[in-house]
CSV table of C-alpha atoms and ligand atoms in Angstrom, one decimal:
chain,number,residue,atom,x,y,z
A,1,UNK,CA,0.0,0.0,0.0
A,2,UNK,CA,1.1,3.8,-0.7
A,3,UNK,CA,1.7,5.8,1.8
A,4,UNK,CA,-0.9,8.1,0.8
A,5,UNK,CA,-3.6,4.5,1.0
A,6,UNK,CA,-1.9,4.4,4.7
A,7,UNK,CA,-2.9,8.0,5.7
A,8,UNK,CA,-6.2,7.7,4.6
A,9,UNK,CA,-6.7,4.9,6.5
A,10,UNK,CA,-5.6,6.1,9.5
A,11,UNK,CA,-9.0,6.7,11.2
A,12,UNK,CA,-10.5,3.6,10.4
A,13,UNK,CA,-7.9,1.7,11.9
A,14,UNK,CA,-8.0,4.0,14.7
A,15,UNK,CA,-11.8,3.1,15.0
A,16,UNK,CA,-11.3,-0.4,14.3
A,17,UNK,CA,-12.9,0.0,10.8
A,18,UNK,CA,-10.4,-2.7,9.3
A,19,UNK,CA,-10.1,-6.0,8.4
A,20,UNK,CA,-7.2,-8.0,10.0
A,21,UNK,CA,-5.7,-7.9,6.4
A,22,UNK,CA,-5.5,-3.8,6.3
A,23,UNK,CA,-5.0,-3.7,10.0
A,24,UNK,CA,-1.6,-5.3,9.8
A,25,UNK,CA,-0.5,-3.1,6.6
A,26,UNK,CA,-1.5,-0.1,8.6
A,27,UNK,CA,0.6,-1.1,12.6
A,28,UNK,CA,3.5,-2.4,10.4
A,29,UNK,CA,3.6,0.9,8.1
A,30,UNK,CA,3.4,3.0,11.2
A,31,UNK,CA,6.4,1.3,12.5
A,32,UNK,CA,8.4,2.7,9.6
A,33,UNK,CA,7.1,5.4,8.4
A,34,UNK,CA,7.4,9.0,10.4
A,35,UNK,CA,5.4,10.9,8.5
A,36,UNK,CA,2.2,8.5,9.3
A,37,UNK,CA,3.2,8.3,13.0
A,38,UNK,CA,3.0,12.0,13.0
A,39,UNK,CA,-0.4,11.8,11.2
A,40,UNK,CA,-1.8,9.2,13.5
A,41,UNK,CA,-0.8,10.8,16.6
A,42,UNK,CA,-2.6,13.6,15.5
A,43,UNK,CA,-6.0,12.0,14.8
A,44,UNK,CA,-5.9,10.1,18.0
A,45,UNK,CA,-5.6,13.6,20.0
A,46,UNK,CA,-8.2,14.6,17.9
A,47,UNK,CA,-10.7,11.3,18.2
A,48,UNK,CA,-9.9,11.6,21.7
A,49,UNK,CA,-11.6,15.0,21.9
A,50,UNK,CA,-14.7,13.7,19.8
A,51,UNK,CA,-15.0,11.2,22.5
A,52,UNK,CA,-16.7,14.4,24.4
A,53,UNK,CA,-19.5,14.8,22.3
A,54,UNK,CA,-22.1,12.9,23.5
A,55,UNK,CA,-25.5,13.0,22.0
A,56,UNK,CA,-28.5,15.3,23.6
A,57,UNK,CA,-31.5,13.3,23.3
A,58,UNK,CA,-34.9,14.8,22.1
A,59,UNK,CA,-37.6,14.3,23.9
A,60,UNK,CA,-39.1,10.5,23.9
A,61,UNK,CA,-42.4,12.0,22.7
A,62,UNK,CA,-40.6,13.8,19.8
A,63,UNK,CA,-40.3,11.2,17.6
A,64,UNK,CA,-44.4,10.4,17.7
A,65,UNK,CA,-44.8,14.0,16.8
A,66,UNK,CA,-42.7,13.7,13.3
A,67,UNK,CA,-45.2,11.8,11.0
A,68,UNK,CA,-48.4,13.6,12.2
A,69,UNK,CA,-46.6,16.9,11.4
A,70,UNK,CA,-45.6,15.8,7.6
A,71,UNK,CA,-49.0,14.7,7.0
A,72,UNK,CA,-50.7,17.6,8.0
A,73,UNK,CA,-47.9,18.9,5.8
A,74,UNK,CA,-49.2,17.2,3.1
A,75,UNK,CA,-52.9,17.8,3.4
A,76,UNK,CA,-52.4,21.3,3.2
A,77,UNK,CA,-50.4,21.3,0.2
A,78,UNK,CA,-51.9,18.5,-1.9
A,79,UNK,CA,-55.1,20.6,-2.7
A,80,UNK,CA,-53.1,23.1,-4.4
A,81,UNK,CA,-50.1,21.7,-5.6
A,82,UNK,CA,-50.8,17.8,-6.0
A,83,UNK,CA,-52.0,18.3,-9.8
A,84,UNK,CA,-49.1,20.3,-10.6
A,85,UNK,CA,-46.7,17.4,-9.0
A,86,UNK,CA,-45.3,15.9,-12.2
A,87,UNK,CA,-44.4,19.3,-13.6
A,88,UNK,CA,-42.5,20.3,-10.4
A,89,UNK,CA,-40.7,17.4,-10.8
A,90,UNK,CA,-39.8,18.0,-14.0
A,91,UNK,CA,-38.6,21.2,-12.6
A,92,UNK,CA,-36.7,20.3,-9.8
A,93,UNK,CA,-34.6,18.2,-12.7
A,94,UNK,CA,-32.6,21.4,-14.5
A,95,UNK,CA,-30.8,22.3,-11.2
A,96,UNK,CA,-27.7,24.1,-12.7
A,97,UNK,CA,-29.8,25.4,-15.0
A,98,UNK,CA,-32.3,27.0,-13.1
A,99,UNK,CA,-29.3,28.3,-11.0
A,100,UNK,CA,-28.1,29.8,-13.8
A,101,UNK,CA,-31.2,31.8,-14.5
A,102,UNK,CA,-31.3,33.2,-11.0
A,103,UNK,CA,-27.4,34.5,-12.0
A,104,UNK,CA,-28.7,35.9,-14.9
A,105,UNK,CA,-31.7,37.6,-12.3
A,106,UNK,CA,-29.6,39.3,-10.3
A,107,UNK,CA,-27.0,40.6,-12.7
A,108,UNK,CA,-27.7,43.3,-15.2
A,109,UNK,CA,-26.8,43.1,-18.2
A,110,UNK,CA,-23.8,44.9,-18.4
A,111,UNK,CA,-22.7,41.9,-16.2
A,112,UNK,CA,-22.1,39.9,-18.8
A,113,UNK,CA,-19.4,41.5,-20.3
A,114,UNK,CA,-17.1,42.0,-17.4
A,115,UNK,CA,-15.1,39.9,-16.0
A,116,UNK,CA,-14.9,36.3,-15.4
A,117,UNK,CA,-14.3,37.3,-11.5
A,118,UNK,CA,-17.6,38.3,-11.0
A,119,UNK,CA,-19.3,35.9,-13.4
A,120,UNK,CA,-17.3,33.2,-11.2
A,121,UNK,CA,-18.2,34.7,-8.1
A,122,UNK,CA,-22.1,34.7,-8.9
A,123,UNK,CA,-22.3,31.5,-10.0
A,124,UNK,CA,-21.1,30.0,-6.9
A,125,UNK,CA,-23.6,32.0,-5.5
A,126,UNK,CA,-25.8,30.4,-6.2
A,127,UNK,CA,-25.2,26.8,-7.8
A,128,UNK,CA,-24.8,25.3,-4.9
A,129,UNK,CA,-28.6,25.9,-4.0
A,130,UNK,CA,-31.3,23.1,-3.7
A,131,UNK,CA,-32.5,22.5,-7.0
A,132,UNK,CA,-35.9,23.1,-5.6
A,133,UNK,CA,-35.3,26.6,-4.0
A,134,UNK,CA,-33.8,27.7,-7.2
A,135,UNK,CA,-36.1,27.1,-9.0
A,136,UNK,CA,-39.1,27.9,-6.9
A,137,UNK,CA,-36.9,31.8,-6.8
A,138,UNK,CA,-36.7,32.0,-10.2
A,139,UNK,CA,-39.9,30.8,-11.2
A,140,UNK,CA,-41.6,33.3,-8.9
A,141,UNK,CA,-39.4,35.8,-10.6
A,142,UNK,CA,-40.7,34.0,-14.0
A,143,UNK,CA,-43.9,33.5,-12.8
A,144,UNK,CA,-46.1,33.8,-15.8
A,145,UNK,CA,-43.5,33.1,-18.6
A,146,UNK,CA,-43.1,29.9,-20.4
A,147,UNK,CA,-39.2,30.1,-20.0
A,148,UNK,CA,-39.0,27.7,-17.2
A,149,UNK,CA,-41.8,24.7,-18.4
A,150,UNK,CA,-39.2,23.1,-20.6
A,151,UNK,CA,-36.0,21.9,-20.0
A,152,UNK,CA,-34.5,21.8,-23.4
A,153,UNK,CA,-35.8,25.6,-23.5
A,154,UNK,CA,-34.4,26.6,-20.4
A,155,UNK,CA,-30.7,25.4,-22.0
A,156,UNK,CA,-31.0,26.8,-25.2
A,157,UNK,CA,-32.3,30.4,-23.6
A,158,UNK,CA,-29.1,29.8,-21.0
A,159,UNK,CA,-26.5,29.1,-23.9
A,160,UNK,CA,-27.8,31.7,-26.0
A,161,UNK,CA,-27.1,34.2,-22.9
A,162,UNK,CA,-23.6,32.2,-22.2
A,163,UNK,CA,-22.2,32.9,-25.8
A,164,UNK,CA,-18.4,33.4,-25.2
A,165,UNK,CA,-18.5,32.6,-21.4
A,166,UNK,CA,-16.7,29.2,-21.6
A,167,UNK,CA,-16.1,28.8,-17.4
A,168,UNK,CA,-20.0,28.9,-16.7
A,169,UNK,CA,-21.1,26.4,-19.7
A,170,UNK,CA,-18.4,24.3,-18.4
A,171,UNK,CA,-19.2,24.5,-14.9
A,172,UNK,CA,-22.7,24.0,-16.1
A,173,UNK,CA,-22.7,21.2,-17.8
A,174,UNK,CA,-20.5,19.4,-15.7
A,175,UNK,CA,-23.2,19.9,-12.8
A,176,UNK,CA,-25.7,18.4,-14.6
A,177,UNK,CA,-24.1,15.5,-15.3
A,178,UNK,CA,-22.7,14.8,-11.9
A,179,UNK,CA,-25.4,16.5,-9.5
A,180,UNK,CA,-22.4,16.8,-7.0
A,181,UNK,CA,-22.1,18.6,-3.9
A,182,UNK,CA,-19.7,20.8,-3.9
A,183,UNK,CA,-17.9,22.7,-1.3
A,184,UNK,CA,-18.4,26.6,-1.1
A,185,UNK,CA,-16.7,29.5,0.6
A,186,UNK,CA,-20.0,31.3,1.3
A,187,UNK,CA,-18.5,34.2,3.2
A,188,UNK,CA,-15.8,34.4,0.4
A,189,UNK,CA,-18.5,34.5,-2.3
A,190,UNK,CA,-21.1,36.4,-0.9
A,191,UNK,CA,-18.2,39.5,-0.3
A,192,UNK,CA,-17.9,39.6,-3.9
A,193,UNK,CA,-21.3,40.5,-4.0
A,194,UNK,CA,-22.7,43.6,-2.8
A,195,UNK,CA,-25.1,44.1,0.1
A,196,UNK,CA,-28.3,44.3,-2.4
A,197,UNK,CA,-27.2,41.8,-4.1
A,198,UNK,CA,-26.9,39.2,-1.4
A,199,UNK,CA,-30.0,40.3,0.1
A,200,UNK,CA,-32.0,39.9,-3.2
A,201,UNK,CA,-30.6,36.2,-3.4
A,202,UNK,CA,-31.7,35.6,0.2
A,203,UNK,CA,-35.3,36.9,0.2
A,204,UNK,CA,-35.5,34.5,-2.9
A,205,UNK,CA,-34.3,31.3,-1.2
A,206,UNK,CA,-36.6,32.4,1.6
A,207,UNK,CA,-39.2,33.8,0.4
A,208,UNK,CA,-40.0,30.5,-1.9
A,209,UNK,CA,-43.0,28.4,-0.6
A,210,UNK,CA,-42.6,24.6,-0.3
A,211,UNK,CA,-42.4,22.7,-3.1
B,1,UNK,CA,-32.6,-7.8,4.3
B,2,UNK,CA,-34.0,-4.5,5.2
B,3,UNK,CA,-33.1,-3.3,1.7
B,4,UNK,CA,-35.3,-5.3,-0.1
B,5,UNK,CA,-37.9,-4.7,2.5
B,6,UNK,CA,-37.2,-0.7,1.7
B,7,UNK,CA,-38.0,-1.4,-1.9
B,8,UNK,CA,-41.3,-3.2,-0.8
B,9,UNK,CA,-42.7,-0.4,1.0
B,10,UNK,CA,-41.5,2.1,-1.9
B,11,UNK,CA,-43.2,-0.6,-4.0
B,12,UNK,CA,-46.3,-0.7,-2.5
B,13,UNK,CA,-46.6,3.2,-2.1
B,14,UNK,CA,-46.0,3.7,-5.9
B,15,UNK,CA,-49.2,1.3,-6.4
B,16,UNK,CA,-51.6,3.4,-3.9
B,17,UNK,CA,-50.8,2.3,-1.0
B,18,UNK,CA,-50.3,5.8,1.3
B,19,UNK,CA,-49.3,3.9,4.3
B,20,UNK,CA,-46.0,2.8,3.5
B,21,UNK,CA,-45.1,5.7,3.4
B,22,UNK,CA,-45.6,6.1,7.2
B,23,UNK,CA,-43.8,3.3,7.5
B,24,UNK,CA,-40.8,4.3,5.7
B,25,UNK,CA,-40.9,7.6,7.9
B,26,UNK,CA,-41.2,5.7,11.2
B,27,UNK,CA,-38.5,3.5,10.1
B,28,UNK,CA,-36.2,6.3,9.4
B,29,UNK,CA,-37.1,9.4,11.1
B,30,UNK,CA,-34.9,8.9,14.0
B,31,UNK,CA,-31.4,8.6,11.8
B,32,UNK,CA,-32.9,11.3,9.3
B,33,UNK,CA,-33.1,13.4,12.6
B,34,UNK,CA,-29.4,12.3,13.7
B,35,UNK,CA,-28.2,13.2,10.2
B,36,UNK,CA,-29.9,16.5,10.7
B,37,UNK,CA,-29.0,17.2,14.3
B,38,UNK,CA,-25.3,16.5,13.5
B,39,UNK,CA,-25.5,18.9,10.5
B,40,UNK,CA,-26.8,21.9,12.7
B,41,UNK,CA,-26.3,21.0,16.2
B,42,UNK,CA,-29.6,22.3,16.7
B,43,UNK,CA,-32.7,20.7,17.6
B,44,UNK,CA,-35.5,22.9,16.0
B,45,UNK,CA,-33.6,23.2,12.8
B,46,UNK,CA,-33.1,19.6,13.0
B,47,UNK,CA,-36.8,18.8,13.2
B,48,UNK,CA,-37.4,21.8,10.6
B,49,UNK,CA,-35.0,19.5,8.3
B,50,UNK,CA,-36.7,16.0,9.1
B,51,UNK,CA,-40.0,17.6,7.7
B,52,UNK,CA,-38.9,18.9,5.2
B,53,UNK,CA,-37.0,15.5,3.8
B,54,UNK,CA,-40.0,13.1,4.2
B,55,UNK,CA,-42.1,15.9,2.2
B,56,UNK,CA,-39.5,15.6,-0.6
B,57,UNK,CA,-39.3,11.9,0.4
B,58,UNK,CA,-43.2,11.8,-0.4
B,59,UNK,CA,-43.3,13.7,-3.5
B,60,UNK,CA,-40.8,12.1,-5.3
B,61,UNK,CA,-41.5,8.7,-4.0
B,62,UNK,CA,-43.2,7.6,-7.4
B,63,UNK,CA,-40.2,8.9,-9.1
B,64,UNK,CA,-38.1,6.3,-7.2
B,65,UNK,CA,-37.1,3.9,-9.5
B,66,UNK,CA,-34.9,1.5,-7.4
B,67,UNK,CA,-31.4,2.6,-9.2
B,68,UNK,CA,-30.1,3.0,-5.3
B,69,UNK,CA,-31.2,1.9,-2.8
B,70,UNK,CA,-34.1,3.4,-0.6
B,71,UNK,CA,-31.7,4.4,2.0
B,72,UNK,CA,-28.5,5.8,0.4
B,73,UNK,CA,-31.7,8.0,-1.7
B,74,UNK,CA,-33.0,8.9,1.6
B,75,UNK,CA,-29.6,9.9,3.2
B,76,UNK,CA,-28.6,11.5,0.3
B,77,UNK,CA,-32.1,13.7,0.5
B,78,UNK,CA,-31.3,14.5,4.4
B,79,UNK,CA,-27.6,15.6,3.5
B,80,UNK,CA,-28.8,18.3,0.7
B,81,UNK,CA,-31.6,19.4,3.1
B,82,UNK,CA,-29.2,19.9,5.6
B,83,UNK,CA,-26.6,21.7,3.6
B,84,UNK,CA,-29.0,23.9,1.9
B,85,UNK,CA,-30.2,25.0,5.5
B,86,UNK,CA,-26.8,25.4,6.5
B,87,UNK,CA,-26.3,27.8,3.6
B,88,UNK,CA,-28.7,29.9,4.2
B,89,UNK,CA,-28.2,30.1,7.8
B,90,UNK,CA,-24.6,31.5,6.6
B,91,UNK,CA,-25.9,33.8,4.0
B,92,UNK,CA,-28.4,35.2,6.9
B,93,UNK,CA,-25.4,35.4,9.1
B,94,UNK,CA,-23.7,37.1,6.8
B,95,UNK,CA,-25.8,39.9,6.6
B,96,UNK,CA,-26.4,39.9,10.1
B,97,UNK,CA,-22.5,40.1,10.1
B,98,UNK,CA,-22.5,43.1,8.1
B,99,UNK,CA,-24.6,44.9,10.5
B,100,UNK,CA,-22.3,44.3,12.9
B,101,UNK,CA,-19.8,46.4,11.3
B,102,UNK,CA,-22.0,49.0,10.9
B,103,UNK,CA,-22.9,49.2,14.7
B,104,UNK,CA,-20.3,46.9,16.2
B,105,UNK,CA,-21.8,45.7,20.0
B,106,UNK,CA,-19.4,45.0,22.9
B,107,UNK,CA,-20.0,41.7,21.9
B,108,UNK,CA,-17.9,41.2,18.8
B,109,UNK,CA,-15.2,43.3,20.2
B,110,UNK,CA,-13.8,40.1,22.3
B,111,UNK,CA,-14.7,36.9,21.4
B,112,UNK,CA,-11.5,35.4,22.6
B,113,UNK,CA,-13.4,35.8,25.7
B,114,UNK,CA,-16.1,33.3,24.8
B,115,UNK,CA,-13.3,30.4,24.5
B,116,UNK,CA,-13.1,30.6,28.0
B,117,UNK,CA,-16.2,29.7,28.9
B,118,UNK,CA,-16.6,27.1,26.4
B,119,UNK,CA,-16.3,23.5,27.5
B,120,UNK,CA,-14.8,20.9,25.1
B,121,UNK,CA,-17.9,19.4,23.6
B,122,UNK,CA,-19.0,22.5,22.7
B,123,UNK,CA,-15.5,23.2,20.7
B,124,UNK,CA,-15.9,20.2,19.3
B,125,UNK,CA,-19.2,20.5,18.4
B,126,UNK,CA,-17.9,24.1,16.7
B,127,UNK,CA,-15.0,22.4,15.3
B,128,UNK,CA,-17.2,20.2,13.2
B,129,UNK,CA,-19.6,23.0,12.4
B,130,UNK,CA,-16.5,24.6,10.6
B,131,UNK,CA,-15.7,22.4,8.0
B,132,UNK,CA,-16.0,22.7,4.9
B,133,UNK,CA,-19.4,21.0,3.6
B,134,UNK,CA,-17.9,18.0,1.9
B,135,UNK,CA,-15.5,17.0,4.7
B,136,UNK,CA,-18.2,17.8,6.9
B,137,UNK,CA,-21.3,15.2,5.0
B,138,UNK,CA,-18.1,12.7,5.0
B,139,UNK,CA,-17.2,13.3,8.4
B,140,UNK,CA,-20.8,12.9,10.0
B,141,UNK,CA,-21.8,9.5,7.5
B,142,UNK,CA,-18.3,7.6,8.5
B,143,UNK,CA,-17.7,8.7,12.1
B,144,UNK,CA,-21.0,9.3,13.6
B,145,UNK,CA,-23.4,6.9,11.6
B,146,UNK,CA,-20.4,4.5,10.6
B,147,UNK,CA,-21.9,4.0,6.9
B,148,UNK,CA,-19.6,2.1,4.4
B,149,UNK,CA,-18.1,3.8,2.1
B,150,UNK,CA,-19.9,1.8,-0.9
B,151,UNK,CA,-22.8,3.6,0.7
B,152,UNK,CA,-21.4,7.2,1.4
B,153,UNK,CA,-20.0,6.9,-2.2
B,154,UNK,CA,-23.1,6.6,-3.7
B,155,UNK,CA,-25.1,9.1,-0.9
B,156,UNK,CA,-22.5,12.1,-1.8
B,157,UNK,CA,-21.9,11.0,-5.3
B,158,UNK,CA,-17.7,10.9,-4.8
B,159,UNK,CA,-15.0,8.1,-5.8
B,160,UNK,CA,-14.1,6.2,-1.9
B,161,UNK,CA,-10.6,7.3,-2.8
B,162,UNK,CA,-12.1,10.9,-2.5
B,163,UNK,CA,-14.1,10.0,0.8
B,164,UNK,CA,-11.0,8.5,2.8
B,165,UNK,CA,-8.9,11.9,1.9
B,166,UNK,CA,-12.4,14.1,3.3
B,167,UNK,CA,-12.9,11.8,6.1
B,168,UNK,CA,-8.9,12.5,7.4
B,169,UNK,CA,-8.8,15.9,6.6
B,170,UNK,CA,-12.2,16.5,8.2
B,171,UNK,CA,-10.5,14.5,11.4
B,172,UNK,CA,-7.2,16.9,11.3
B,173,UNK,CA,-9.1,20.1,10.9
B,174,UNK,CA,-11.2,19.2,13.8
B,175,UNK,CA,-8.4,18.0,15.8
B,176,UNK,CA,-6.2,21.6,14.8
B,177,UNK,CA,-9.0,23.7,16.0
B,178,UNK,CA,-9.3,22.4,19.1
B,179,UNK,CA,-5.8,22.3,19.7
B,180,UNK,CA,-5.3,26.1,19.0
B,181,UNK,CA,-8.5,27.2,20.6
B,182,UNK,CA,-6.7,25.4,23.5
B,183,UNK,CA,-3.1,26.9,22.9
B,184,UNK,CA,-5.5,30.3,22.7
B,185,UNK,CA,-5.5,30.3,26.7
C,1,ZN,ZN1,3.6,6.6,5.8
């Protein structure tokens, strides 16, 4: 095994996550290998201090409460939203794309020709959103229009915007395929953006009704 | 054995029958909760979250075509509901942050102050909090719910190879925070 198999390792074999196979690779390694020692010594300080956290137990009742809650959920929604289920599932489907279109809300035009900083900045803005909060924004934004019934109208409208602007199609596309999470600097994006900005992209996500 | 039993109820709901549904949330509704709570360390946004999976759980249950399997589906729902609430909660921070700056309280002027105070399971419990989502979902399905990684992989859509490397950095970060909030004092 490498040594970068070993390291990676580590906390299983620290949890006893191994089998007696791995186990041995991993004591024998340590006895050779300085680097890993360091690493290990390291993680057991560290699952030493997660040995603290205990859990905090909800109430026994809590649990009885759950179910009765959704369903009371549900009744209240399925009047007014149960025909229109299969079309929100359709549109819960173009994630990146509806993403995309809440860039292209809160951006003026002029946006698009500046550069790829800020283009790169608002689009992790906001494609990291559920695909259901983006689109429930923007279609209340859109509410009326046609432009978001459709997926294969929703691209073509996107890449007709996106001519030139290589990083964002890329970045697109590639979320569609994969449907990843993806880590984001929130803080670091949202300081790109100014205060208006941010605050019209909150009042979006928050302002949305459930699905 | 469970899994097939899963697929049943899923099964069963997709040809009318509501109450497997309820079934499916009694059967999961205290790890979705778990999940959750480990995710926000808080126990109304935690229950805020188990709602609002088992609605999406409902609506797209006829959807479900049996591709995964019900659980890694259903884990995979809880983690984006968690994230997205933890993304908010950070943008409304953020612009609570602002305000601060605009009329900075005593408060902010010394939070080293607050470490003393704080015990180590609540640095801990901060120390997780801080990581970066990814590391964090890792973190949270390996150490606290001790998943597989066959089944993390296919909950957070990432190679294993990718998950080990998230699940030690996620360990080192949390074990470096608490060692310099200590070294702080
Ligand atoms: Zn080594």
């Amino acid at each position: 095994m490498r040594t970068e198999h070993i390291k990676y390792s580590l906390m299983d074999y620290i949890t006893d996550h191994l089998d007696e196979y791995d186990r041995d690779q991993v004591r024998l390694h340590l006895q050779q290998c300085s680097e890993c020692q360091n690493h290990y010594n390291e993680l057991i300080a560290a699952y030493d201090a997660l040995r603290h956290t205990q859990k905090v137990l909800p109430s026994p009742a809590y649990y009885s409460t759950i179910l009765p809650r959704v369903q009371e959920r549900l009744m209240g929604h399925r009047d007014s939203l149960w025909s229109d289920r299969k079309i929100t599932s359709r549109l819960i489907l173009p994630f990146a794309v509806s993403a995309l279109l809440l860039i292209l809300l809160i951006r003026t035009p002029s946006d698009f020709s500046s550069g790829h900083e800020q283009t790169d900045a608002l689009f992790q803005a906001v494609k990291d959103y559920s695909a259901d909060e983006v689109v429930q924004a923007v279609s209340n934004e859109y509410a009326g229009s046609s432009v978001l019934s459709n997926q294969e109208v929703v691209s073509e409208g996107i890449a007709e915007h996106l001519q030139g602007d290589h990083f964002i199609r890329e970045a697109l596309m590639k979320q569609i395929e994969s449907d990843e999470i993806v880590d984001m600097d929130i803080e670091g994006v949202l300081s790109g953006l100014n205060r208006e900005q941010a605050e019209q992209l909150l009042s979006g996500l928050t302002g949305r009704e459930m699905l | 054995m469970s899994v097939s039993n899963d697929l049943e109820l899923v099964e069963s709901f997709q040809k009318g029958n509501e109450a497997s549904f309820n079934e499916l949330v009694r059967r999961y509704q205290e790890k979705v909760y778990w999940i959750a709570h480990r995710f926000v360390n808080d126990h109304d946004q935690a229950d805020d979250i188990v709602q609002e999976v088992f609605l999406k759980v409902y609506r797209a249950l006829n959807d479900f075509r049996g591709d995964s399997g019900v659980y890694t589906w259903l884990y995979r729902i809880t983690v984006n509901v968690s994230l997205n609430t933890i993304r908010k909660q950070r943008i409304k921070d953020f612009l609570r942050i602002d305000e601060l700056f605009d009329y900075p309280s005593e408060e902010s002027e010394r939070p080293d102050k607050q470490y003393e105070q704080r015990e180590q399971k609540q640095l801990i419990e901060e120390a997780i909090q801080r990581l970066p989502e990814k590391q964090k979902a890792v973190f949270i399905l390996r150490y606290y719910e001790e998943l597989p990684y066959e089944d993390i992989s296919k909950i957070l859509k990432t190679t294993i190879g990718g998950l080990k490397a998230n699940y030690f950095h996620a360990v080192k970060k949390i074990g470096e925070f608490v060692n310099r909030a200590h070294r702080a004092h």
